[in-house]
Amino acid sequence: LDILNPIYWKNNSLHIIDQTLLPSRLETISLSSVREVWTAIQRLQVRGAPAIGIAAGYGVVLSSLMHKNQPVITFKEKIVEDIDYLRTARPTAVNLFQVLDQFDNLITNSDETVPEICLAIEQLALAIHADDKDRCRQIGRHGQEVIPGSATVLTHCNTGALATGGIGTALGIIYTAKEQGKTLQVFVDETRPLLQGSRLTAFELEHAGIPATLISDNMAAMVMATHKIDAILVGADRIAANGDTANKIGTYGLAVLAHHHHIPFYIVAPLTTFDLTLENGQQIPIEQRAAEEVKIISGNYISPENTSVFNPAFDITPHHLITAVITDQGIIFDPDKHKIQDFYSNKYSEPKLKESLQ
Ligand code: MRU
């Protein structure tokens, strides 16, 4: 499989594929300040819940390089300020906060020198990246349990290499199925308004040689009624303690349709995407984005310029519509508060610094 490498750290800067230019241009840009990382996350040049967290981690490395000539107290204060600034880039994907909390703890609890802290920060960023790559592989492996040898699946948004540190979540299951020799047909929702499905997922699947059929979002019901769909596989930006899940706008609609058509509906996410501090989905903050994202396509207005717009970037799928959550540590069928609590407390561990990095 030829998998894209959308985020890497080299020569003291962060390099990312600029996802706003895809599919017409595959270009890498380099980011060398915290502000540039913030902007890249906010503009969706780097996007997808795990990828946002990974990029923010490298943002903290950039912060440490920027302030490394300060006395240790000021150095720590400046980095914590930058961490708090990075927290404001986007509100919904919990991975951003989950990652930034780890750096906050590292800095707050450290009594080491500036060069030692700089090294620890870089090691943590690399470890978080490597950890997500591992989790994607595990997800791909566990997901095979629900994918028959010959399968038609439907997916939404982009959950592949572009959205993570590895082969992806929902798409990771699809890539792994292909590696195992399964025959797959994938329906790809275009995912209005920003077209992550058509611009990114269709691009990734073509790159990997997996047959994909693009549909506009309003065709999903018709496809479910007329084709035998074996599974719907989507990602997650945050999963509350009871299993309610925030994911790209349109996911909730798919779950309702899947229920009506008796099609299994799977949320696919690493355990780092769970937020057990929130009881249910109503407590998940939903990002509202600019009206222009709905009104303008390729630089042209597709509506009267002054039309008012509602543009939530995510919706909440209630847990009772979710057949299972497929995680890196296994599958949680019929997710609810008790099952999630049990599963998480037995299986979750924070990213570990690799032996070679210690
Ligand atoms: O707004 P985006 O493009 O960052 O939204 C991304 C999604 O909703 C993905 O489905 C989710 O982050 C899971 S990515 C593995």
mmCIF file of C-alpha atoms and ligand atoms in Angstrom:
data_model
loop_
_atom_site.group_PDB
_atom_site.id
_atom_site.type_symbol
_atom_site.label_atom_id
_atom_site.label_comp_id
_atom_site.label_asym_id
_atom_site.label_seq_id
_atom_site.Cartn_x
_atom_site.Cartn_y
_atom_site.Cartn_z
ATOM 1 C CA LEU A 1 0.000 0.000 0.000
ATOM 2 C CA ASP A 2 1.189 3.462 -0.883
ATOM 3 C CA ILE A 3 0.202 5.597 2.122
ATOM 4 C CA LEU A 4 0.667 9.381 2.235
ATOM 5 C CA ASN A 5 2.928 10.903 4.884
ATOM 6 C CA PRO A 6 1.112 14.129 5.732
ATOM 7 C CA ILE A 7 3.017 15.233 8.873
ATOM 8 C CA TYR A 8 6.705 15.010 9.645
ATOM 9 C CA TRP A 9 9.284 16.762 11.769
ATOM 10 C CA LYS A 10 12.576 17.632 10.073
ATOM 11 C CA ASN A 11 15.299 20.288 10.487
ATOM 12 C CA ASN A 12 13.519 21.900 13.431
ATOM 13 C CA SER A 13 10.301 22.523 11.535
ATOM 14 C CA LEU A 14 6.990 20.836 11.033
ATOM 15 C CA HIS A 15 6.165 19.763 7.493
ATOM 16 C CA ILE A 16 2.571 19.081 6.479
ATOM 17 C CA ILE A 17 0.707 18.323 3.277
ATOM 18 C CA ASP A 18 -1.521 21.376 2.762
ATOM 19 C CA GLN A 19 -4.883 19.615 2.659
ATOM 20 C CA THR A 20 -6.734 22.703 1.427
ATOM 21 C CA LEU A 21 -4.978 22.292 -1.949
ATOM 22 C CA LEU A 22 -5.943 18.662 -2.530
ATOM 23 C CA PRO A 23 -6.778 16.976 -4.802
ATOM 24 C CA SER A 24 -5.428 19.283 -7.499
ATOM 25 C CA ARG A 25 -2.086 19.983 -5.768
ATOM 26 C CA LEU A 26 -0.100 17.685 -3.488
ATOM 27 C CA GLU A 27 2.152 20.222 -1.764
ATOM 28 C CA THR A 28 4.065 20.164 1.484
ATOM 29 C CA ILE A 29 4.465 23.360 3.485
ATOM 30 C CA SER A 30 6.742 23.937 6.447
ATOM 31 C CA LEU A 31 5.608 25.556 9.685
ATOM 32 C CA SER A 32 8.158 27.179 11.941
ATOM 33 C CA SER A 33 6.160 29.016 14.598
ATOM 34 C CA VAL A 34 3.341 28.287 17.011
ATOM 35 C CA ARG A 35 1.158 30.841 15.249
ATOM 36 C CA GLU A 36 1.673 29.067 11.912
ATOM 37 C CA VAL A 37 0.670 25.756 13.473
ATOM 38 C CA TRP A 38 -2.432 27.355 15.028
ATOM 39 C CA THR A 39 -3.420 28.839 11.660
ATOM 40 C CA ALA A 40 -2.812 25.575 9.786
ATOM 41 C CA ILE A 41 -5.104 23.753 12.229
ATOM 42 C CA GLN A 42 -7.759 26.469 12.122
ATOM 43 C CA ARG A 43 -7.736 26.617 8.286
ATOM 44 C CA LEU A 44 -7.819 22.796 8.009
ATOM 45 C CA GLN A 45 -4.462 22.626 6.205
ATOM 46 C CA VAL A 46 -3.913 19.861 8.727
ATOM 47 C CA ARG A 47 -7.106 18.218 9.965
ATOM 48 C CA GLY A 48 -8.701 15.061 11.364
ATOM 49 C CA ALA A 49 -8.811 14.523 15.112
ATOM 50 C CA PRO A 50 -5.551 12.575 15.671
ATOM 51 C CA ALA A 51 -3.602 14.664 13.123
ATOM 52 C CA ILE A 52 -4.639 17.901 14.849
ATOM 53 C CA GLY A 53 -3.257 16.550 18.135
ATOM 54 C CA ILE A 54 0.005 15.419 16.526
ATOM 55 C CA ALA A 55 0.502 18.787 14.800
ATOM 56 C CA ALA A 56 -0.179 20.650 18.050
ATOM 57 C CA GLY A 57 2.475 18.486 19.746
ATOM 58 C CA TYR A 58 5.061 19.635 17.224
ATOM 59 C CA GLY A 59 3.738 23.167 17.797
ATOM 60 C CA VAL A 60 4.883 22.829 21.404
ATOM 61 C CA VAL A 61 8.319 21.732 20.166
ATOM 62 C CA LEU A 62 8.473 24.914 18.074
ATOM 63 C CA SER A 63 7.509 26.908 21.163
ATOM 64 C CA SER A 64 10.347 25.322 23.158
ATOM 65 C CA LEU A 65 12.873 26.199 20.429
ATOM 66 C CA MET A 66 11.583 29.752 20.294
ATOM 67 C CA HIS A 67 12.014 30.316 24.049
ATOM 68 C CA LYS A 68 15.085 28.208 24.770
ATOM 69 C CA ASN A 69 17.305 31.189 25.588
ATOM 70 C CA GLN A 70 15.103 32.321 28.472
ATOM 71 C CA PRO A 71 15.703 31.455 32.140
ATOM 72 C CA VAL A 72 13.883 28.264 33.064
ATOM 73 C CA ILE A 73 10.924 29.924 34.823
ATOM 74 C CA THR A 74 10.188 32.286 31.934
ATOM 75 C CA PHE A 75 10.813 29.458 29.465
ATOM 76 C CA LYS A 76 8.138 27.340 31.143
ATOM 77 C CA GLU A 77 5.680 30.248 31.397
ATOM 78 C CA LYS A 78 6.062 31.068 27.708
ATOM 79 C CA ILE A 79 5.462 27.478 26.653
ATOM 80 C CA VAL A 80 2.374 27.156 28.831
ATOM 81 C CA GLU A 81 1.059 30.376 27.211
ATOM 82 C CA ASP A 82 1.634 28.832 23.780
ATOM 83 C CA ILE A 83 -0.082 25.617 24.865
ATOM 84 C CA ASP A 84 -3.117 27.616 25.953
ATOM 85 C CA TYR A 85 -3.088 29.471 22.660
ATOM 86 C CA LEU A 86 -2.970 26.200 20.673
ATOM 87 C CA ARG A 87 -6.009 25.003 22.656
ATOM 88 C CA THR A 88 -8.059 27.727 20.951
ATOM 89 C CA ALA A 89 -7.397 26.529 17.385
ATOM 90 C CA ARG A 90 -10.485 24.278 17.186
ATOM 91 C CA PRO A 91 -12.911 23.131 19.911
ATOM 92 C CA THR A 92 -14.389 19.723 19.045
ATOM 93 C CA ALA A 93 -11.660 17.110 18.520
ATOM 94 C CA VAL A 94 -10.575 16.071 21.999
ATOM 95 C CA ASN A 95 -7.197 14.838 20.743
ATOM 96 C CA LEU A 96 -5.968 18.449 20.655
ATOM 97 C CA PHE A 97 -6.615 18.905 24.396
ATOM 98 C CA GLN A 98 -5.554 15.374 25.274
ATOM 99 C CA VAL A 99 -2.137 16.030 23.674
ATOM 100 C CA LEU A 100 -1.684 19.549 25.040
ATOM 101 C CA ASP A 101 -2.493 18.355 28.575
ATOM 102 C CA GLN A 102 0.382 15.873 28.332
ATOM 103 C CA PHE A 103 2.831 18.676 27.498
ATOM 104 C CA ASP A 104 1.370 20.878 30.196
ATOM 105 C CA ASN A 105 1.969 18.093 32.762
ATOM 106 C CA LEU A 106 5.458 17.434 31.492
ATOM 107 C CA ILE A 107 6.466 21.091 31.827
ATOM 108 C CA THR A 108 4.677 21.792 35.089
ATOM 109 C CA ASN A 109 6.131 18.720 36.813
ATOM 110 C CA SER A 110 9.660 19.029 35.487
ATOM 111 C CA ASP A 111 12.537 20.330 37.603
ATOM 112 C CA GLU A 112 15.084 19.927 34.822
ATOM 113 C CA THR A 113 17.166 22.438 32.871
ATOM 114 C CA VAL A 114 15.994 24.177 29.687
ATOM 115 C CA PRO A 115 17.967 21.889 27.309
ATOM 116 C CA GLU A 116 16.675 18.809 29.135
ATOM 117 C CA ILE A 117 13.071 20.019 28.920
ATOM 118 C CA CYS A 118 13.522 20.855 25.226
ATOM 119 C CA LEU A 119 14.683 17.311 24.586
ATOM 120 C CA ALA A 120 11.810 15.811 26.588
ATOM 121 C CA ILE A 121 9.283 17.916 24.675
ATOM 122 C CA GLU A 122 10.633 16.784 21.312
ATOM 123 C CA GLN A 123 10.633 13.157 22.471
ATOM 124 C CA LEU A 124 7.038 13.435 23.657
ATOM 125 C CA ALA A 125 5.890 14.913 20.328
ATOM 126 C CA LEU A 126 7.581 12.089 18.406
ATOM 127 C CA ALA A 127 6.158 9.500 20.813
ATOM 128 C CA ILE A 128 2.608 10.843 20.422
ATOM 129 C CA HIS A 129 3.012 10.628 16.646
ATOM 130 C CA ALA A 130 4.413 7.071 16.782
ATOM 131 C CA ASP A 131 1.711 6.047 19.262
ATOM 132 C CA ASP A 132 -1.065 7.138 16.903
ATOM 133 C CA LYS A 133 0.580 5.231 14.066
ATOM 134 C CA ASP A 134 0.514 2.072 16.206
ATOM 135 C CA ARG A 135 -3.089 2.651 17.239
ATOM 136 C CA CYS A 136 -4.140 2.950 13.563
ATOM 137 C CA ARG A 137 -2.547 -0.443 12.829
ATOM 138 C CA GLN A 138 -4.334 -2.036 15.787
ATOM 139 C CA ILE A 139 -7.657 -0.512 14.725
ATOM 140 C CA GLY A 140 -7.153 -1.898 11.214
ATOM 141 C CA ARG A 141 -6.535 -5.337 12.641
ATOM 142 C CA HIS A 142 -9.496 -5.362 15.082
ATOM 143 C CA GLY A 143 -11.839 -3.960 12.431
ATOM 144 C CA GLN A 144 -11.482 -7.066 10.256
ATOM 145 C CA GLU A 145 -13.886 -8.862 12.581
ATOM 146 C CA VAL A 146 -16.793 -6.903 11.060
ATOM 147 C CA ILE A 147 -15.649 -6.858 7.413
ATOM 148 C CA PRO A 148 -16.556 -9.894 5.288
ATOM 149 C CA GLY A 149 -14.206 -11.217 2.579
ATOM 150 C CA SER A 150 -16.157 -9.365 -0.050
ATOM 151 C CA ALA A 151 -17.717 -6.182 1.242
ATOM 152 C CA THR A 152 -19.393 -2.954 0.260
ATOM 153 C CA VAL A 153 -18.933 -0.192 2.796
ATOM 154 C CA LEU A 154 -19.856 3.452 3.000
ATOM 155 C CA THR A 155 -17.742 6.150 4.660
ATOM 156 C CA HIS A 156 -17.975 9.851 5.410
ATOM 157 C CA CYS A 157 -15.431 12.672 5.650
ATOM 158 C CA ASN A 158 -11.758 11.627 5.669
ATOM 159 C CA THR A 159 -10.397 9.250 8.258
ATOM 160 C CA GLY A 160 -7.286 8.063 6.459
ATOM 161 C CA ALA A 161 -3.583 8.768 6.461
ATOM 162 C CA LEU A 162 -4.329 12.468 6.002
ATOM 163 C CA ALA A 163 -6.308 12.548 9.262
ATOM 164 C CA THR A 164 -3.951 10.561 11.501
ATOM 165 C CA GLY A 165 -0.340 9.618 12.178
ATOM 166 C CA GLY A 166 -0.683 6.273 10.374
ATOM 167 C CA ILE A 167 -3.026 4.432 8.017
ATOM 168 C CA GLY A 168 -6.133 6.026 9.483
ATOM 169 C CA THR A 169 -9.125 4.877 11.510
ATOM 170 C CA ALA A 170 -12.168 3.935 9.384
ATOM 171 C CA LEU A 171 -9.977 4.031 6.273
ATOM 172 C CA GLY A 172 -7.325 2.076 8.181
ATOM 173 C CA ILE A 173 -9.813 -0.803 8.377
ATOM 174 C CA ILE A 174 -10.375 -0.500 4.634
ATOM 175 C CA TYR A 175 -6.612 -0.439 3.897
ATOM 176 C CA THR A 176 -6.040 -3.454 6.124
ATOM 177 C CA ALA A 177 -8.890 -5.358 4.453
ATOM 178 C CA LYS A 178 -7.234 -4.705 1.099
ATOM 179 C CA GLU A 179 -3.846 -5.895 2.432
ATOM 180 C CA GLN A 180 -5.540 -9.078 3.616
ATOM 181 C CA GLY A 181 -6.843 -9.711 0.116
ATOM 182 C CA LYS A 182 -10.493 -8.858 0.759
ATOM 183 C CA THR A 183 -12.566 -7.516 -2.141
ATOM 184 C CA LEU A 184 -13.905 -4.098 -1.329
ATOM 185 C CA GLN A 185 -16.190 -1.535 -2.813
ATOM 186 C CA VAL A 186 -16.288 1.802 -1.016
ATOM 187 C CA PHE A 187 -18.981 4.455 -1.328
ATOM 188 C CA VAL A 188 -17.524 7.838 -0.381
ATOM 189 C CA ASP A 189 -19.818 10.648 0.803
ATOM 190 C CA GLU A 190 -18.527 13.912 -0.642
ATOM 191 C CA THR A 191 -19.036 15.582 2.786
ATOM 192 C CA ARG A 192 -20.338 19.090 2.348
ATOM 193 C CA PRO A 193 -19.457 21.828 2.953
ATOM 194 C CA LEU A 194 -15.678 21.357 2.713
ATOM 195 C CA LEU A 195 -15.677 18.134 0.693
ATOM 196 C CA GLN A 196 -13.239 16.080 2.756
ATOM 197 C CA GLY A 197 -14.825 12.971 1.199
ATOM 198 C CA SER A 198 -14.412 13.894 -2.445
ATOM 199 C CA ARG A 199 -11.199 15.916 -2.115
ATOM 200 C CA LEU A 200 -9.345 13.727 0.375
ATOM 201 C CA THR A 201 -10.891 10.265 0.771
ATOM 202 C CA ALA A 202 -11.487 9.649 -2.935
ATOM 203 C CA PHE A 203 -7.911 10.886 -3.513
ATOM 204 C CA GLU A 204 -6.434 8.599 -0.837
ATOM 205 C CA LEU A 205 -8.337 5.531 -2.029
ATOM 206 C CA GLU A 206 -7.299 6.132 -5.621
ATOM 207 C CA HIS A 207 -3.689 6.542 -4.458
ATOM 208 C CA ALA A 208 -3.969 3.160 -2.675
ATOM 209 C CA GLY A 209 -5.679 1.422 -5.608
ATOM 210 C CA ILE A 210 -8.955 0.755 -3.802
ATOM 211 C CA PRO A 211 -12.143 1.039 -5.893
ATOM 212 C CA ALA A 212 -14.228 3.950 -4.658
ATOM 213 C CA THR A 213 -17.521 5.427 -5.820
ATOM 214 C CA LEU A 214 -18.191 9.036 -4.941
ATOM 215 C CA ILE A 215 -21.726 10.119 -4.016
ATOM 216 C CA SER A 216 -23.063 13.454 -2.862
ATOM 217 C CA ASP A 217 -24.312 13.349 0.731
ATOM 218 C CA ASN A 218 -27.999 13.387 -0.230
ATOM 219 C CA MET A 219 -27.565 10.129 -2.184
ATOM 220 C CA ALA A 220 -26.739 8.030 0.876
ATOM 221 C CA ALA A 221 -30.341 6.973 1.616
ATOM 222 C CA MET A 222 -30.867 5.889 -1.978
ATOM 223 C CA VAL A 223 -27.605 3.907 -1.983
ATOM 224 C CA MET A 224 -28.588 2.161 1.268
ATOM 225 C CA ALA A 225 -31.992 1.261 -0.170
ATOM 226 C CA THR A 226 -30.674 -0.060 -3.475
ATOM 227 C CA HIS A 227 -27.266 -1.608 -2.710
ATOM 228 C CA LYS A 228 -26.274 -4.208 -0.206
ATOM 229 C CA ILE A 229 -24.150 -2.141 2.190
ATOM 230 C CA ASP A 230 -22.364 -4.365 4.708
ATOM 231 C CA ALA A 231 -21.143 -1.637 7.027
ATOM 232 C CA ILE A 232 -20.919 2.090 7.512
ATOM 233 C CA LEU A 233 -17.545 3.097 8.895
ATOM 234 C CA VAL A 234 -16.919 6.618 10.172
ATOM 235 C CA GLY A 235 -14.417 8.312 12.483
ATOM 236 C CA ALA A 236 -14.888 10.390 15.623
ATOM 237 C CA ASP A 237 -13.700 13.704 16.988
ATOM 238 C CA ARG A 238 -14.819 13.080 20.551
ATOM 239 C CA ILE A 239 -16.671 10.227 22.243
ATOM 240 C CA ALA A 240 -18.466 11.022 25.517
ATOM 241 C CA ALA A 241 -18.609 8.634 28.481
ATOM 242 C CA ASN A 242 -21.942 7.144 27.349
ATOM 243 C CA GLY A 243 -20.772 6.557 23.753
ATOM 244 C CA ASP A 244 -22.454 9.577 22.139
ATOM 245 C CA THR A 245 -20.074 10.621 19.385
ATOM 246 C CA ALA A 246 -19.177 13.920 17.730
ATOM 247 C CA ASN A 247 -18.044 13.497 14.145
ATOM 248 C CA LYS A 248 -18.151 15.423 10.881
ATOM 249 C CA ILE A 249 -21.504 17.019 10.141
ATOM 250 C CA GLY A 250 -23.700 14.487 8.333
ATOM 251 C CA THR A 251 -22.629 11.519 10.461
ATOM 252 C CA TYR A 252 -25.800 11.645 12.585
ATOM 253 C CA GLY A 253 -27.959 11.577 9.455
ATOM 254 C CA LEU A 254 -26.101 8.503 8.218
ATOM 255 C CA ALA A 255 -26.657 6.761 11.561
ATOM 256 C CA VAL A 256 -30.411 7.421 11.376
ATOM 257 C CA LEU A 257 -30.501 6.092 7.812
ATOM 258 C CA ALA A 258 -28.422 3.046 8.755
ATOM 259 C CA HIS A 259 -30.856 2.245 11.561
ATOM 260 C CA HIS A 260 -33.808 2.435 9.173
ATOM 261 C CA HIS A 261 -32.082 0.163 6.650
ATOM 262 C CA HIS A 262 -30.713 -2.281 9.276
ATOM 263 C CA ILE A 263 -27.108 -1.600 8.300
ATOM 264 C CA PRO A 264 -24.396 -1.874 10.988
ATOM 265 C CA PHE A 265 -23.069 1.555 11.894
ATOM 266 C CA TYR A 266 -19.510 1.654 13.267
ATOM 267 C CA ILE A 267 -17.612 4.481 14.904
ATOM 268 C CA VAL A 268 -13.889 3.903 14.445
ATOM 269 C CA ALA A 269 -11.467 5.716 16.751
ATOM 270 C CA PRO A 270 -8.419 5.280 18.963
ATOM 271 C CA LEU A 271 -8.982 5.333 22.722
ATOM 272 C CA THR A 272 -7.318 8.781 22.716
ATOM 273 C CA THR A 273 -10.569 10.137 21.193
ATOM 274 C CA PHE A 274 -12.673 9.259 24.271
ATOM 275 C CA ASP A 275 -13.497 12.044 26.722
ATOM 276 C CA LEU A 276 -14.835 10.391 29.857
ATOM 277 C CA THR A 277 -15.111 13.752 31.621
ATOM 278 C CA LEU A 278 -18.256 14.432 29.584
ATOM 279 C CA GLU A 279 -21.336 12.421 30.484
ATOM 280 C CA ASN A 280 -23.030 12.660 27.117
ATOM 281 C CA GLY A 281 -22.881 14.173 23.643
ATOM 282 C CA GLN A 282 -24.785 17.329 24.552
ATOM 283 C CA GLN A 283 -21.727 18.445 26.515
ATOM 284 C CA ILE A 284 -19.362 18.204 23.532
ATOM 285 C CA PRO A 285 -18.544 21.674 22.156
ATOM 286 C CA ILE A 286 -19.512 21.897 18.501
ATOM 287 C CA GLU A 287 -17.410 24.102 16.258
ATOM 288 C CA GLN A 288 -19.311 26.678 14.215
ATOM 289 C CA ARG A 289 -17.442 27.779 11.127
ATOM 290 C CA ALA A 290 -17.603 30.704 8.705
ATOM 291 C CA ALA A 291 -20.706 31.138 6.515
ATOM 292 C CA GLU A 292 -18.479 31.468 3.439
ATOM 293 C CA GLU A 293 -17.585 27.772 3.675
ATOM 294 C CA VAL A 294 -21.183 26.994 2.716
ATOM 295 C CA LYS A 295 -21.777 29.905 0.345
ATOM 296 C CA ILE A 296 -18.571 29.806 -1.707
ATOM 297 C CA ILE A 297 -17.236 26.950 -3.802
ATOM 298 C CA SER A 298 -13.920 27.373 -5.654
ATOM 299 C CA GLY A 299 -14.043 31.128 -5.177
ATOM 300 C CA ASN A 300 -17.612 31.569 -6.490
ATOM 301 C CA TYR A 301 -20.759 32.314 -4.515
ATOM 302 C CA ILE A 302 -23.311 29.544 -4.953
ATOM 303 C CA SER A 303 -25.934 31.494 -2.983
ATOM 304 C CA PRO A 304 -26.950 35.148 -2.655
ATOM 305 C CA GLU A 305 -23.999 36.774 -0.880
ATOM 306 C CA ASN A 306 -26.050 37.841 2.142
ATOM 307 C CA THR A 307 -27.922 34.606 2.756
ATOM 308 C CA SER A 308 -27.660 33.652 6.395
ATOM 309 C CA VAL A 309 -26.050 30.307 7.062
ATOM 310 C CA PHE A 310 -25.898 27.676 9.796
ATOM 311 C CA ASN A 311 -22.529 25.907 9.563
ATOM 312 C CA PRO A 312 -21.842 23.490 12.422
ATOM 313 C CA ALA A 313 -18.740 21.444 11.557
ATOM 314 C CA PHE A 314 -19.848 18.411 13.605
ATOM 315 C CA ASP A 315 -22.957 16.661 14.832
ATOM 316 C CA ILE A 316 -23.644 14.206 17.626
ATOM 317 C CA THR A 317 -24.674 10.619 16.995
ATOM 318 C CA PRO A 318 -26.469 9.206 20.051
ATOM 319 C CA HIS A 319 -24.957 5.959 21.286
ATOM 320 C CA HIS A 320 -28.122 3.914 20.722
ATOM 321 C CA LEU A 321 -27.623 4.346 16.961
ATOM 322 C CA ILE A 322 -24.054 3.003 17.136
ATOM 323 C CA THR A 323 -23.614 -0.730 16.508
ATOM 324 C CA ALA A 324 -20.100 -0.677 17.924
ATOM 325 C CA VAL A 325 -17.055 1.480 18.512
ATOM 326 C CA ILE A 326 -13.981 -0.098 16.945
ATOM 327 C CA THR A 327 -10.870 0.956 18.890
ATOM 328 C CA ASP A 328 -7.177 0.095 18.904
ATOM 329 C CA GLN A 329 -7.767 -2.193 21.876
ATOM 330 C CA GLY A 330 -10.795 -4.035 20.507
ATOM 331 C CA ILE A 331 -14.472 -3.554 19.712
ATOM 332 C CA ILE A 332 -17.128 -2.208 22.088
ATOM 333 C CA PHE A 333 -20.505 -3.510 20.862
ATOM 334 C CA ASP A 334 -23.698 -1.634 21.859
ATOM 335 C CA PRO A 335 -21.649 1.032 23.608
ATOM 336 C CA ASP A 336 -23.040 2.542 26.768
ATOM 337 C CA LYS A 337 -21.689 4.195 29.904
ATOM 338 C CA HIS A 338 -20.900 0.941 31.740
ATOM 339 C CA LYS A 339 -19.269 -0.887 28.850
ATOM 340 C CA ILE A 340 -17.143 2.115 27.971
ATOM 341 C CA GLN A 341 -16.072 2.697 31.572
ATOM 342 C CA ASP A 342 -15.037 -0.960 31.966
ATOM 343 C CA PHE A 343 -13.264 -1.162 28.639
ATOM 344 C CA TYR A 344 -11.409 2.114 29.069
ATOM 345 C CA SER A 345 -10.232 1.517 32.610
ATOM 346 C CA ASN A 346 -8.836 -1.890 31.629
ATOM 347 C CA LYS A 347 -7.258 -0.934 28.335
ATOM 348 C CA TYR A 348 -6.275 2.725 28.095
ATOM 349 C CA SER A 349 -2.660 3.757 28.451
ATOM 350 C CA GLU A 350 -1.028 7.058 27.557
ATOM 351 C CA PRO A 351 1.530 7.248 24.755
ATOM 352 C CA LYS A 352 4.834 5.870 26.051
ATOM 353 C CA LEU A 353 8.225 7.217 25.136
ATOM 354 C CA LYS A 354 9.821 4.517 23.000
ATOM 355 C CA GLU A 355 12.890 2.774 24.469
ATOM 356 C CA SER A 356 15.037 4.247 21.727
ATOM 357 C CA LEU A 357 13.919 7.772 22.613
ATOM 358 C CA GLN A 358 14.514 7.527 26.349
HETATM 359 O O1 MRU B 1 -13.215 19.083 10.191
HETATM 360 P P1 MRU B 1 -12.304 17.909 10.005
HETATM 361 O O2 MRU B 1 -11.964 17.653 8.576
HETATM 362 O O3 MRU B 1 -11.078 17.981 10.908
HETATM 363 O O4 MRU B 1 -13.206 16.699 10.521
HETATM 364 C C1 MRU B 1 -12.657 15.428 10.585
HETATM 365 C C2 MRU B 1 -13.611 14.361 10.952
HETATM 366 O O5 MRU B 1 -14.752 14.585 11.315
HETATM 367 C C3 MRU B 1 -13.066 12.987 10.967
HETATM 368 O O6 MRU B 1 -14.045 12.075 10.618
HETATM 369 C C4 MRU B 1 -12.576 12.707 12.386
HETATM 370 O O7 MRU B 1 -11.663 13.686 12.788
HETATM 371 C C5 MRU B 1 -11.938 11.397 12.494
HETATM 372 S S1 MRU B 1 -10.356 11.410 11.728
HETATM 373 C C6 MRU B 1 -9.596 9.913 11.938
#
